PDB file of C-alpha atoms in Angstrom:
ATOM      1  CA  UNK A   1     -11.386  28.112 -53.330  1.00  0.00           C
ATOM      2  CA  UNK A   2      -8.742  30.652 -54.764  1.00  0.00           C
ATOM      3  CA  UNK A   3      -8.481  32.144 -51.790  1.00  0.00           C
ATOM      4  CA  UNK A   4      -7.846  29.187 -49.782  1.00  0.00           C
ATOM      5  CA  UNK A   5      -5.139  28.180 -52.972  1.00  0.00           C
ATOM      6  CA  UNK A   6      -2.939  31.760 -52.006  1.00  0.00           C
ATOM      7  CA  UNK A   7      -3.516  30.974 -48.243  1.00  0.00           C
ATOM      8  CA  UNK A   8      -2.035  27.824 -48.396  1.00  0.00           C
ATOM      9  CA  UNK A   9       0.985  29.077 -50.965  1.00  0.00           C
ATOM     10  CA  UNK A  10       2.017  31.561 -48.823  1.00  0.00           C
ATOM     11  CA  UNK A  11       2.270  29.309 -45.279  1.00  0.00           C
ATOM     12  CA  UNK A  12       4.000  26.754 -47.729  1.00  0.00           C
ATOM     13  CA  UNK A  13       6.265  29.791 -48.247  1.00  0.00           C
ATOM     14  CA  UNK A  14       6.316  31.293 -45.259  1.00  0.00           C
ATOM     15  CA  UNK A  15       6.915  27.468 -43.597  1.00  0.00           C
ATOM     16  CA  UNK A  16      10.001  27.118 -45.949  1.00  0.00           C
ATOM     17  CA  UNK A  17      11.544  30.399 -45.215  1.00  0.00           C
ATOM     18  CA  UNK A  18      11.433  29.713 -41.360  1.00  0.00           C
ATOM     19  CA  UNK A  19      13.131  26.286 -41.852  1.00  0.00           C
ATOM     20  CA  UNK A  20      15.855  27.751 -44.323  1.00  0.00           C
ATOM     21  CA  UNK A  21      17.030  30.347 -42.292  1.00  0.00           C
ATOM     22  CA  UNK A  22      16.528  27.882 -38.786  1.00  0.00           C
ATOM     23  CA  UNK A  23      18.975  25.626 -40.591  1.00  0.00           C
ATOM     24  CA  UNK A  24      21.362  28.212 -42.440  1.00  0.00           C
ATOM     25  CA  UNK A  25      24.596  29.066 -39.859  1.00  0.00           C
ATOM     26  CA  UNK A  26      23.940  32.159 -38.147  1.00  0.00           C
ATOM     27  CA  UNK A  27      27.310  34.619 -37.889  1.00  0.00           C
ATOM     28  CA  UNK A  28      26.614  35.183 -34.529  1.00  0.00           C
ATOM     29  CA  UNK A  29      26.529  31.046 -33.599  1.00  0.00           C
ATOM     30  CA  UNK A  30      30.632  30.502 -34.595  1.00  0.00           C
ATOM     31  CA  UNK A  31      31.354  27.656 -32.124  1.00  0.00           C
ATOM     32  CA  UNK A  32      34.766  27.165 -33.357  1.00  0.00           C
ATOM     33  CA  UNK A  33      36.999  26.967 -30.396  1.00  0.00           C
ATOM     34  CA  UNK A  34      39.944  30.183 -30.666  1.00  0.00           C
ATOM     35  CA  UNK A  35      41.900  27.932 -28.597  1.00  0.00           C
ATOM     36  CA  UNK A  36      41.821  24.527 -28.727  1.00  0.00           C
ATOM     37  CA  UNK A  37      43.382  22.115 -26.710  1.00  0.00           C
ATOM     38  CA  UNK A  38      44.136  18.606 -26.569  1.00  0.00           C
ATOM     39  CA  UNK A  39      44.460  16.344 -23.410  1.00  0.00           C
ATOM     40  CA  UNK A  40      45.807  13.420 -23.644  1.00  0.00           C
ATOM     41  CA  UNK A  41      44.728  10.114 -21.597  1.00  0.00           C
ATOM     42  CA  UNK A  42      45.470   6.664 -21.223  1.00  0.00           C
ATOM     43  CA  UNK A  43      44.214   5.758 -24.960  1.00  0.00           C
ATOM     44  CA  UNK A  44      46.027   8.147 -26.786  1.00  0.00           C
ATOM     45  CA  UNK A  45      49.107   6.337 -25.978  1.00  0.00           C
ATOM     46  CA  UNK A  46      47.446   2.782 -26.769  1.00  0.00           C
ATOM     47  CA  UNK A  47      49.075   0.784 -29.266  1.00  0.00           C
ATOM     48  CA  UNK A  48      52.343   3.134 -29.490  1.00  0.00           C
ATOM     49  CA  UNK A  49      54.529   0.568 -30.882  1.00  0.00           C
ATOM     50  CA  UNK A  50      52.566   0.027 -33.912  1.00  0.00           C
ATOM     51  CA  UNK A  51      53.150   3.952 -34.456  1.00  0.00           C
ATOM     52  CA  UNK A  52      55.256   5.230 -36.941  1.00  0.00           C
ATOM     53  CA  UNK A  53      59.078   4.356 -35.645  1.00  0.00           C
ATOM     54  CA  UNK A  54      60.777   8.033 -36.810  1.00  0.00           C
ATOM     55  CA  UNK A  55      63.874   7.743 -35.441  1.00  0.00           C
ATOM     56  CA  UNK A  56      66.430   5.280 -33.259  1.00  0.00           C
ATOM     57  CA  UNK A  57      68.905   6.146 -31.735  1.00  0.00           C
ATOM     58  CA  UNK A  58      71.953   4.080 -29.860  1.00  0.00           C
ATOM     59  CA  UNK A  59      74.254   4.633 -27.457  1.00  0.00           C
ATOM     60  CA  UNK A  60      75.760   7.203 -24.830  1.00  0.00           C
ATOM     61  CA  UNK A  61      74.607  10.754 -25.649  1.00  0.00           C
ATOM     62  CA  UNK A  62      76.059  12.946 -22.935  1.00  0.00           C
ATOM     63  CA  UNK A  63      73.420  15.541 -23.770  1.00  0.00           C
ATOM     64  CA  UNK A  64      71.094  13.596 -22.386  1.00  0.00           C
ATOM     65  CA  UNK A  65      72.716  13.204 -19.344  1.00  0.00           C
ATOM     66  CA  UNK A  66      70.878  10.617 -17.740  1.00  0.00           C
ATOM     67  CA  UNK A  67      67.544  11.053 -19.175  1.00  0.00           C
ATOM     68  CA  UNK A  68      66.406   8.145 -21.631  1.00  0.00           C
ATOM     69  CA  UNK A  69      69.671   6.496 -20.520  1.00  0.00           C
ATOM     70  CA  UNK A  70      72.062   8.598 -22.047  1.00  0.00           C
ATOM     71  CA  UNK A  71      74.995   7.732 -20.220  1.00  0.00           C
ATOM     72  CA  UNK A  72      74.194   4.086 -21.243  1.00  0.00           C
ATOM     73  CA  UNK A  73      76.462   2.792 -24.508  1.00  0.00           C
ATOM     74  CA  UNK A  74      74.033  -0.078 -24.695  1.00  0.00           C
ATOM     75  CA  UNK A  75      70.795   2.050 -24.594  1.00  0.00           C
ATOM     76  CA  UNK A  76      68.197   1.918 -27.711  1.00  0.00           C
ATOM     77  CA  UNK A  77      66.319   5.022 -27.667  1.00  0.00           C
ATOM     78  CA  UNK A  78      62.744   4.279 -30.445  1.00  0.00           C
ATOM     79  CA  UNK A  79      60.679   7.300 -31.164  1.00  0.00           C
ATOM     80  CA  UNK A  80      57.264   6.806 -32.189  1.00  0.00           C
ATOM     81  CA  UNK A  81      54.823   9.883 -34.049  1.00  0.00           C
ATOM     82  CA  UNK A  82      51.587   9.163 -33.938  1.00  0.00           C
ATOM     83  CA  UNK A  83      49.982   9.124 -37.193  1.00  0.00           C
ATOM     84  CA  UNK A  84      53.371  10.353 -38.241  1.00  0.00           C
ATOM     85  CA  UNK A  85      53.038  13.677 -37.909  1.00  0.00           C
ATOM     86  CA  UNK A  86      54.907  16.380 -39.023  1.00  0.00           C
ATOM     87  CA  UNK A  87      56.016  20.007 -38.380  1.00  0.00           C
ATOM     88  CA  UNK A  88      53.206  22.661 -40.222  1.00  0.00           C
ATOM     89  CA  UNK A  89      54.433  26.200 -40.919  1.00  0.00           C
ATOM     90  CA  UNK A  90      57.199  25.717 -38.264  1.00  0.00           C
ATOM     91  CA  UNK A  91      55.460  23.692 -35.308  1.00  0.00           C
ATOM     92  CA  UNK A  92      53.960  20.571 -34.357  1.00  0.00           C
ATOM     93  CA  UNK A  93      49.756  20.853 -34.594  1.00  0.00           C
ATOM     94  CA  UNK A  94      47.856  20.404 -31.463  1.00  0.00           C
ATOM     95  CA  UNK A  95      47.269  17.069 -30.204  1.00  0.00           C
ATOM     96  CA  UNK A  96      50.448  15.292 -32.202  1.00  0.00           C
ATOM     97  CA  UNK A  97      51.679  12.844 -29.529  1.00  0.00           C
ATOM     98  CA  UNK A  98      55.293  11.332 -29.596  1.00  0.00           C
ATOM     99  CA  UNK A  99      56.266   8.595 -27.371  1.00  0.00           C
ATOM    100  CA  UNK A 100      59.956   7.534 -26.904  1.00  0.00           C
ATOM    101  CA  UNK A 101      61.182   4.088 -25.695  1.00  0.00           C
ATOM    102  CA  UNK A 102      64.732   3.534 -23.981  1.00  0.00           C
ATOM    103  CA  UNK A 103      65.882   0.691 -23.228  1.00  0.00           C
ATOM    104  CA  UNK A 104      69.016  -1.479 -23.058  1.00  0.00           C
ATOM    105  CA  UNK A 105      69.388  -5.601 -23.312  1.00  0.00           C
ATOM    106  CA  UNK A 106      69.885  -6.096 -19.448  1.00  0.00           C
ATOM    107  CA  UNK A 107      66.367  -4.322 -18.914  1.00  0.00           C
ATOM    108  CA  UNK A 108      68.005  -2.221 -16.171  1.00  0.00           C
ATOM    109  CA  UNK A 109      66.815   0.738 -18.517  1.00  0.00           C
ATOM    110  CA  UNK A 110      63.772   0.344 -19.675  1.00  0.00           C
ATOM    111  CA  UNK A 111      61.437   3.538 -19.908  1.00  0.00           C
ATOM    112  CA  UNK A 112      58.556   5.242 -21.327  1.00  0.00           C
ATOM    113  CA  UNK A 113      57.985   8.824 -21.782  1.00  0.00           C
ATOM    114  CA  UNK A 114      56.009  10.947 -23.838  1.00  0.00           C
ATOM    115  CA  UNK A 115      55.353  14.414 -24.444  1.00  0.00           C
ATOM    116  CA  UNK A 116      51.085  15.233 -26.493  1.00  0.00           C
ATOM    117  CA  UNK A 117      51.439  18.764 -28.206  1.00  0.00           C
ATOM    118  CA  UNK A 118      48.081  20.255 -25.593  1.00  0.00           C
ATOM    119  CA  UNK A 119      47.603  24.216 -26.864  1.00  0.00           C
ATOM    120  CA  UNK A 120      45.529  26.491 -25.298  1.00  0.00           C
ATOM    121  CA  UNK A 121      48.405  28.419 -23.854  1.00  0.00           C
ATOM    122  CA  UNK A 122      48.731  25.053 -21.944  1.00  0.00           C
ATOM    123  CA  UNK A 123      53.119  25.741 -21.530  1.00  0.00           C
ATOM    124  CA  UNK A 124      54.334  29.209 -23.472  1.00  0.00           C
ATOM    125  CA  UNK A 125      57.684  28.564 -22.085  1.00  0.00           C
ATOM    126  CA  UNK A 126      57.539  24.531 -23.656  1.00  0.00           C
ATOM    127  CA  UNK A 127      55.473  25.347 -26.530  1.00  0.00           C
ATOM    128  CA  UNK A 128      52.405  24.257 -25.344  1.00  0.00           C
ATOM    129  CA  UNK A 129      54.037  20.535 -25.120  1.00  0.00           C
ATOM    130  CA  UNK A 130      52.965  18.118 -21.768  1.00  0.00           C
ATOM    131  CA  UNK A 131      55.326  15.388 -21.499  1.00  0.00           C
ATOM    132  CA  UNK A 132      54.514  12.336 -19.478  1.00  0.00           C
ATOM    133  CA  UNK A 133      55.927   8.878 -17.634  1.00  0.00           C
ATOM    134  CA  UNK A 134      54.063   6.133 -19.155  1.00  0.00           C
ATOM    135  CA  UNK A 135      53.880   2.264 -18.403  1.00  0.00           C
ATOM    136  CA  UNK A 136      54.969  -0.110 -20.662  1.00  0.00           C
ATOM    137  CA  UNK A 137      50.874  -0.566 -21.762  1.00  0.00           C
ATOM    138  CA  UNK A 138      50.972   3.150 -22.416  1.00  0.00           C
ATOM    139  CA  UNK A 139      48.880   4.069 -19.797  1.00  0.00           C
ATOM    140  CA  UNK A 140      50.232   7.241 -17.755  1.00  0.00           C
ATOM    141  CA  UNK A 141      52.187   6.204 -15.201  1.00  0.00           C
ATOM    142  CA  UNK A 142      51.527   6.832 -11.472  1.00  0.00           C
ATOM    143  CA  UNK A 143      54.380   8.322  -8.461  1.00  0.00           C
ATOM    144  CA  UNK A 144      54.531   6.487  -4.697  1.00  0.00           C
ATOM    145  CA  UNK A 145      51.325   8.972  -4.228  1.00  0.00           C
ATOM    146  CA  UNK A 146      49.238   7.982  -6.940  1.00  0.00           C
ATOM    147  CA  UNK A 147      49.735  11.188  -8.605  1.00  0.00           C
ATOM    148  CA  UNK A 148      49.724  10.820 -12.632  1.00  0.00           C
ATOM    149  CA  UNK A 149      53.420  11.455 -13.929  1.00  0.00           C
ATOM    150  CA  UNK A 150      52.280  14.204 -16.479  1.00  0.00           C
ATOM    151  CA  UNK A 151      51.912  17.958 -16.999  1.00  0.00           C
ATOM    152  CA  UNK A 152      53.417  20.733 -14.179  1.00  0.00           C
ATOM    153  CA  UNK A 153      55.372  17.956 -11.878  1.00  0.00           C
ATOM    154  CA  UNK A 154      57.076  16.756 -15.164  1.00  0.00           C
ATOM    155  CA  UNK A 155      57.276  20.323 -16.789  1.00  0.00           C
ATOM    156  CA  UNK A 156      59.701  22.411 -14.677  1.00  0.00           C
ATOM    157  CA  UNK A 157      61.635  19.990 -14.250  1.00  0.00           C
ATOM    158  CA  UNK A 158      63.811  17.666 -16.222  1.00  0.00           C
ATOM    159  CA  UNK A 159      61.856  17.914 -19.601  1.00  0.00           C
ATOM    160  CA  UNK A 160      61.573  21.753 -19.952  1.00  0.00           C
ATOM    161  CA  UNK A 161      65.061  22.201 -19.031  1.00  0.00           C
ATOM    162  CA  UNK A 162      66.300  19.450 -21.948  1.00  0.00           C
ATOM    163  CA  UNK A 163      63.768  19.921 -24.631  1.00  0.00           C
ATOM    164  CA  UNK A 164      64.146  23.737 -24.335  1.00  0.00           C
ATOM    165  CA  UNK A 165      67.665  23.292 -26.541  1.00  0.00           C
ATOM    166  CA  UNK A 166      65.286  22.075 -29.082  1.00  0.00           C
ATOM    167  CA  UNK A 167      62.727  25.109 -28.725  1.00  0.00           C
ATOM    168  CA  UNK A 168      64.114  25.974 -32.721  1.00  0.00           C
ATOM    169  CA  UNK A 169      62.166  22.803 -33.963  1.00  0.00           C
ATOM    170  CA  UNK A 170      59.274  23.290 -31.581  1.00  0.00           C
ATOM    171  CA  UNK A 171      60.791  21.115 -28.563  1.00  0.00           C
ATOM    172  CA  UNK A 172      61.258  18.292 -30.481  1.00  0.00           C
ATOM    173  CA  UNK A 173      64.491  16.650 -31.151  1.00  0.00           C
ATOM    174  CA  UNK A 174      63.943  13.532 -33.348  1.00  0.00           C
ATOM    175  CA  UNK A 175      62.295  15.149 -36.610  1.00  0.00           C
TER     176      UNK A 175
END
C-alpha cells in the first residue's frame, strides 16, 4: 500500500511539473512582432466625424496649393484623430489614423482624405504614413479603374511631396 502511496505522489508530481513548464512562456516562443504594421480598411475610417475634431482650419492657404481647397477663401478644412492620439517620444504610434474634411458652403469642394500611421518600413521617406481618398461614408474611395485611392498611387505623389514640409512633427501638420 506504501508503495502504491509514493507511486502515485510522484506521477502527481511528475504530472504537475509537465503542465507547469507546458504552460510557463518558453524564451525561445517570443511571438511579439519586431515590426508591426497596421493596415487600414474601410472600418477604420467608420464613424470619423464622431472622432476627436483637433483642429479647423478656414480659408485660402497658398501652401496648400490646391490640395484640401487651399486656394478656396470659403473652404473649412476639420481634422479628426482617432481616439485622439498624440505624438509619443517624437512620432505618431502605429496605426493612429487622421482623417481631414474640406469643404466649402457651395459643395463644389467637398473632400475626404486620410493618411493611417502603417509601420513596418511601410514609407521611410513618409514616415511610414499611407494616406488615402475616402468617400463621404469613410470607406476608401475607388479611381475610374476601380483601383482603391490609397498607399503607392497616393504616396509619390501629391501627399509625400506636401506632408514632407511637416516631416519635423512626423508628417503631420495639425497637432
Amino acid at each position: 500500500m506504501e508503495k502504491s502511496r509514493v507511486i502515485t505522489f510522484v506521477l502527481i508530481l511528475f504530472m504537475s511539473a509537465f503542465i507547469f513548464q507546458s504552460c510557463s512562456k518558453d524564451d525561445d516562443d517570443d511571438t511579439t512582432d519586431p515590426n508591426p504594421e497596421f493596415v487600414a480598411d474601410d472600418n477604420t475610417f467608420k464613424d470619423f466625424m464622431n472622432w476627436a475634431l483637433e483642429a479647423t482650419h478656414q480659408g485660402a492657404d497658398p501652401a496648400l496649393g490646391m490640395a484640401h481647397g487651399g486656394n478656396d477663401s470659403t473652404v473649412v478644412r476639420e481634422v479628426y484623430f482617432k481616439d485622439g492620439q498624440d505624438m509619443q517620444n517624437g512620432s505618431y504610434p502605429i496605426g493612429t489614423v487622421i482623417v481631414k474634411h474640406s469643404h466649402n458652403p457651395d459643395n463644389s469642394v467637398n473632400e475626404f482624405t486620410a493618411m493611417a500611421k502603417r509601420g513596418n518600413n511601410f514609407s521611410p521617406n513618409g514616415g511610414d504614413w499611407e494616406w488615402f481618398m475616402l468617400n463621404s461614408d469613410g470607406s476608401i474611395a475607388t479611381d475610374g479603374d476601380g483601383n482603391p485611392m490609397r498607399g503607392a498611387n497616393l504616396m509619390d505623389g501629391m501627399c509625400l511631396s506636401c506632408h514632407s514640409q511637416a516631416a519635423g512633427s512626423d508628417y503631420v501638420f495639425s497637432k
